[in-house]
Amino acid sequence: MRKSLFLAFAGFLAIASLAQAQAGSARDIRSDERQLQQLEWRLRQDQNRLTWDRRHHASRAQIRSDEAQVRNDKIAIRNLRADIKRDREQRRRYHRQGL
């Protein structure tokens, strides 16, 4: 009797800890959205710097550097949006199952 009760309790604790660590948790989605806002802000800053450098005839190396930074920011934003979308879909699927 004790073994079965202990196993049931251990199973409950394992499931509870996994539920908190699931990829689509609301906390994870919120932190990704905050990070997305920061990346979008940084992208705007980098785009503004690129525009300023082009207007003021900065060196080609500086312009290429700014273009690379803008490109990297866009890639990071695209990846983060895909992560958020995946997490939301996992969350919807999890809640549809009624767990």
XYZ file of N, CA, C and O in Angstrom:
396
model
N 0.817 -1.193 0.000
C 0.000 0.000 0.000
C 0.864 1.262 0.000
O 0.581 2.201 -0.730
N 1.881 1.245 0.871
C 2.762 2.407 0.943
C 3.514 2.629 -0.368
O 3.687 3.765 -0.802
N 3.950 1.519 -0.987
C 4.699 1.643 -2.242
C 3.832 2.254 -3.330
O 4.278 3.135 -4.068
N 2.606 1.813 -3.436
C 1.732 2.339 -4.484
C 1.402 3.805 -4.216
O 1.345 4.613 -5.146
N 1.188 4.159 -2.958
C 0.920 5.549 -2.612
C 2.150 6.416 -2.893
O 2.029 7.514 -3.444
N 3.323 5.895 -2.544
C 4.556 6.624 -2.800
C 4.779 6.805 -4.301
O 5.155 7.888 -4.754
N 4.548 5.758 -5.091
C 4.716 5.851 -6.542
C 3.729 6.851 -7.149
O 4.079 7.609 -8.054
N 2.502 6.846 -6.652
C 1.510 7.798 -7.167
C 1.930 9.234 -6.836
O 1.829 10.133 -7.681
N 2.406 9.443 -5.628
C 2.850 10.773 -5.223
C 4.072 11.210 -6.029
O 4.161 12.364 -6.476
N 5.021 10.297 -6.244
C 6.208 10.612 -7.031
C 5.815 10.930 -8.479
O 6.368 11.848 -9.091
N 4.875 10.193 -9.025
C 4.397 10.466 -10.384
C 3.749 11.831 -10.475
O 3.962 12.565 -11.447
N 2.953 12.169 -9.469
C 2.307 13.481 -9.440
C 3.348 14.595 -9.413
O 3.229 15.582 -10.138
N 4.377 14.457 -8.588
C 5.429 15.470 -8.518
C 6.192 15.580 -9.840
O 6.537 16.687 -10.269
N 6.437 14.463 -10.492
C 7.145 14.495 -11.776
C 6.309 15.212 -12.833
O 6.823 16.039 -13.592
N 5.027 14.910 -12.881
C 4.145 15.550 -13.867
C 4.020 17.037 -13.573
O 4.042 17.870 -14.490
N 3.902 17.411 -12.317
C 3.770 18.819 -11.947
C 5.019 19.609 -12.338
O 4.926 20.733 -12.842
N 6.183 19.015 -12.127
C 7.410 19.731 -12.490
C 7.548 19.848 -14.002
O 8.032 20.847 -14.510
N 7.125 18.838 -14.744
C 7.178 18.913 -16.205
C 6.176 19.927 -16.736
O 6.446 20.607 -17.733
N 5.035 20.063 -16.098
C 4.045 21.037 -16.545
C 4.575 22.455 -16.399
O 4.301 23.315 -17.230
N 5.354 22.706 -15.362
C 5.935 24.034 -15.176
C 7.027 24.311 -16.197
O 7.281 25.454 -16.557
N 7.680 23.265 -16.687
C 8.812 23.437 -17.586
C 8.440 23.296 -19.057
O 9.312 23.265 -19.901
N 7.168 23.178 -19.357
C 6.797 22.988 -20.758
C 7.163 24.215 -21.572
O 7.188 25.332 -21.077
N 7.452 24.009 -22.850
C 7.959 25.078 -23.702
C 6.939 26.176 -23.925
O 7.289 27.327 -24.112
N 5.676 25.866 -23.934
C 4.648 26.850 -24.235
C 4.061 27.511 -23.017
O 2.922 27.976 -23.057
N 4.801 27.582 -21.934
C 4.253 28.194 -20.731
C 4.047 29.689 -20.936
O 4.729 30.328 -21.739
N 3.093 30.238 -20.227
C 2.767 31.663 -20.369
C 3.968 32.528 -19.987
O 4.227 33.563 -20.609
N 4.717 32.113 -19.001
C 5.890 32.874 -18.565
C 6.932 32.915 -19.676
O 7.543 33.951 -19.943
N 7.126 31.797 -20.346
C 8.086 31.723 -21.441
C 7.654 32.615 -22.603
O 8.466 33.325 -23.183
N 6.373 32.600 -22.912
C 5.860 33.425 -24.008
C 6.019 34.904 -23.679
O 6.441 35.700 -24.519
N 5.700 35.292 -22.440
C 5.844 36.701 -22.048
C 7.294 37.164 -22.116
O 7.585 38.268 -22.579
N 8.212 36.323 -21.663
C 9.618 36.729 -21.713
C 10.097 36.829 -23.165
O 10.873 37.727 -23.503
N 9.610 35.929 -24.028
C 9.964 36.033 -25.448
C 9.398 37.302 -26.065
O 10.051 37.946 -26.891
N 8.192 37.686 -25.673
C 7.596 38.917 -26.209
C 8.367 40.148 -25.752
O 8.565 41.086 -26.526
N 8.831 40.158 -24.513
C 9.658 41.272 -24.034
C 10.972 41.331 -24.808
O 11.429 42.407 -25.205
N 11.557 40.174 -25.028
C 12.803 40.128 -25.789
C 12.563 40.589 -27.228
O 13.399 41.283 -27.808
N 11.405 40.244 -27.796
C 11.064 40.676 -29.146
C 10.961 42.197 -29.212
O 11.460 42.817 -30.150
N 10.352 42.804 -28.212
C 10.257 44.266 -28.185
C 11.642 44.903 -28.142
O 11.903 45.902 -28.822
N 12.530 44.332 -27.342
C 13.891 44.867 -27.262
C 14.624 44.723 -28.592
O 15.320 45.651 -29.027
N 14.442 43.578 -29.252
C 15.088 43.383 -30.554
C 14.533 44.330 -31.608
O 15.282 44.859 -32.439
N 13.218 44.564 -31.576
C 12.620 45.500 -32.537
C 13.132 46.914 -32.305
O 13.381 47.651 -33.255
N 13.292 47.288 -31.033
C 13.827 48.610 -30.721
C 15.260 48.728 -31.237
O 15.636 49.729 -31.841
N 16.068 47.690 -31.012
C 17.441 47.704 -31.484
C 17.497 47.758 -33.011
O 18.347 48.453 -33.578
N 16.577 47.054 -33.672
C 16.527 47.105 -35.135
C 16.249 48.523 -35.615
O 16.904 49.009 -36.545
N 15.283 49.196 -34.978
C 14.994 50.587 -35.364
C 16.215 51.478 -35.177
O 16.513 52.330 -36.026
N 16.924 51.294 -34.081
C 18.138 52.086 -33.834
C 19.192 51.821 -34.908
O 19.818 52.759 -35.420
N 19.371 50.550 -35.249
C 20.362 50.202 -36.270
C 19.956 50.730 -37.642
O 20.805 51.182 -38.417
N 18.666 50.677 -37.951
C 18.198 51.225 -39.230
C 18.401 52.739 -39.274
O 18.794 53.289 -40.314
N 18.144 53.403 -38.165
C 18.364 54.851 -38.106
C 19.845 55.191 -38.287
O 20.195 56.153 -38.986
N 20.728 54.408 -37.664
C 22.164 54.645 -37.805
C 22.600 54.420 -39.254
O 23.393 55.191 -39.803
N 22.056 53.382 -39.897
C 22.386 53.113 -41.296
C 21.934 54.268 -42.189
O 22.683 54.723 -43.055
N 20.718 54.750 -41.953
C 20.215 55.879 -42.736
C 21.091 57.109 -42.530
O 21.434 57.806 -43.487
N 21.464 57.374 -41.291
C 22.319 58.531 -40.993
C 23.664 58.396 -41.688
O 24.173 59.359 -42.275
N 24.246 57.193 -41.620
C 25.550 56.987 -42.266
C 25.462 57.169 -43.781
O 26.381 57.717 -44.396
N 24.392 56.712 -44.380
C 24.240 56.879 -45.826
C 24.095 58.354 -46.201
O 24.659 58.812 -47.199
N 23.315 59.084 -45.412
C 23.117 60.508 -45.709
C 24.384 61.317 -45.545
O 24.607 62.306 -46.250
N 25.209 60.925 -44.589
C 26.407 61.693 -44.284
C 27.663 61.071 -44.897
O 28.780 61.377 -44.467
N 27.461 60.217 -45.874
C 28.549 59.648 -46.670
C 29.638 59.005 -45.814
O 30.832 59.321 -45.959
N 29.201 58.093 -44.961
C 30.174 57.351 -44.151
C 30.932 56.377 -45.055
O 30.576 56.162 -46.219
N 31.959 55.788 -44.519
C 32.766 54.860 -45.317
C 31.943 53.622 -45.694
O 30.967 53.266 -45.034
N 32.383 52.991 -46.775
C 31.678 51.779 -47.218
C 31.719 50.691 -46.164
O 30.761 49.952 -45.993
N 32.828 50.594 -45.488
C 32.969 49.575 -44.442
C 31.944 49.801 -43.325
O 31.328 48.848 -42.823
N 31.765 51.062 -42.942
C 30.786 51.377 -41.896
C 29.372 51.055 -42.367
O 28.578 50.501 -41.615
N 29.063 51.387 -43.606
C 27.732 51.114 -44.140
C 27.510 49.606 -44.224
O 26.433 49.107 -43.851
N 28.509 48.864 -44.688
C 28.379 47.401 -44.745
C 28.199 46.818 -43.357
O 27.426 45.881 -43.164
N 28.898 47.355 -42.404
C 28.761 46.896 -41.018
C 27.341 47.150 -40.505
O 26.750 46.280 -39.858
N 26.813 48.325 -40.784
C 25.450 48.651 -40.365
C 24.431 47.753 -41.064
O 23.469 47.292 -40.442
N 24.640 47.507 -42.352
C 23.729 46.629 -43.090
C 23.755 45.214 -42.516
O 22.709 44.562 -42.389
N 24.949 44.729 -42.154
C 25.066 43.393 -41.565
C 24.341 43.334 -40.223
O 23.660 42.341 -39.913
N 24.457 44.394 -39.436
C 23.782 44.423 -38.139
C 22.271 44.417 -38.315
O 21.558 43.714 -37.605
N 21.770 45.189 -39.272
C 20.330 45.215 -39.551
C 19.871 43.831 -40.002
O 18.830 43.326 -39.557
N 20.652 43.206 -40.864
C 20.313 41.869 -41.346
C 20.278 40.863 -40.187
O 19.354 40.051 -40.069
N 21.262 40.923 -39.295
C 21.299 40.027 -38.135
C 20.120 40.272 -37.205
O 19.551 39.324 -36.646
N 19.756 41.540 -37.015
C 18.598 41.856 -36.171
C 17.321 41.265 -36.758
O 16.499 40.701 -36.034
N 17.158 41.376 -38.068
C 15.961 40.835 -38.716
C 15.894 39.320 -38.589
O 14.824 38.759 -38.360
N 17.035 38.659 -38.709
C 17.076 37.206 -38.551
C 16.706 36.810 -37.129
O 15.924 35.880 -36.908
N 17.248 37.526 -36.146
C 16.939 37.225 -34.741
C 15.451 37.433 -34.458
O 14.826 36.625 -33.757
N 14.875 38.493 -35.010
C 13.447 38.763 -34.809
C 12.618 37.673 -35.464
O 11.646 37.178 -34.878
N 12.998 37.275 -36.673
C 12.255 36.221 -37.368
C 12.283 34.913 -36.563
O 11.257 34.246 -36.395
N 13.459 34.558 -36.029
C 13.578 33.332 -35.235
C 12.767 33.417 -33.946
O 12.114 32.443 -33.548
N 12.801 34.566 -33.297
C 12.060 34.724 -32.052
C 10.554 34.676 -32.297
O 9.810 34.074 -31.519
N 10.093 35.290 -33.385
C 8.662 35.206 -33.718
C 8.247 33.768 -33.987
O 7.151 33.353 -33.606
N 9.106 33.004 -34.649
C 8.802 31.592 -34.900
C 8.729 30.817 -33.580
O 7.846 29.955 -33.415
N 9.616 31.131 -32.636
C 9.572 30.485 -31.325
C 8.279 30.814 -30.588
O 7.658 29.942 -29.979
N 7.876 32.066 -30.621
C 6.647 32.481 -29.950
C 5.456 31.768 -30.580
O 4.574 31.265 -29.876
N 5.437 31.720 -31.891
C 4.340 31.044 -32.595
C 4.293 29.566 -32.219
O 3.214 29.012 -31.952
N 5.460 28.908 -32.189
C 5.520 27.496 -31.812
C 5.046 27.282 -30.373
O 4.274 26.369 -30.087
N 5.484 28.160 -29.457
C 5.079 28.031 -28.060
C 3.572 28.219 -27.896
O 2.934 27.503 -27.123
N 3.019 29.188 -28.606
C 1.562 29.396 -28.524
C 0.800 28.195 -29.059
O -0.221 27.801 -28.495
N 1.300 27.630 -30.146
C 0.644 26.445 -30.713
C 0.735 25.266 -29.748
O -0.242 24.540 -29.564
N 1.880 25.079 -29.107
C 2.013 24.011 -28.121
C 1.069 24.239 -26.953
O 0.462 23.297 -26.442
N 0.938 25.480 -26.545
C 0.042 25.799 -25.436
C -1.412 25.512 -25.813
O -2.164 24.935 -25.033
N -1.806 25.907 -27.022
C -3.177 25.617 -27.485
C -3.419 24.124 -27.562
O -4.456 23.635 -27.134
N -2.454 23.391 -28.120
C -2.603 21.947 -28.243
C -2.708 21.305 -26.853
O -3.512 20.399 -26.642
N -1.902 21.770 -25.911
C -1.912 21.231 -24.551
C -3.270 21.472 -23.890
O -3.822 20.594 -23.257
N -3.817 22.688 -24.076
C -5.095 23.001 -23.434
C -6.271 22.329 -24.133
O -7.295 22.071 -23.509
N -6.148 22.054 -25.434
C -7.214 21.337 -26.139
C -7.341 19.911 -25.644
O -8.413 19.338 -25.665
N -6.222 19.344 -25.214
C -6.239 17.965 -24.719
C -6.901 17.886 -23.347
O -7.238 16.813 -22.892
N -7.060 19.021 -22.714
C -7.720 19.051 -21.410
C -6.826 18.644 -20.267
O -7.291 18.225 -19.214
N -5.538 18.784 -20.439
C -4.609 18.390 -19.369
C -4.309 19.541 -18.466
O -4.405 20.647 -18.676
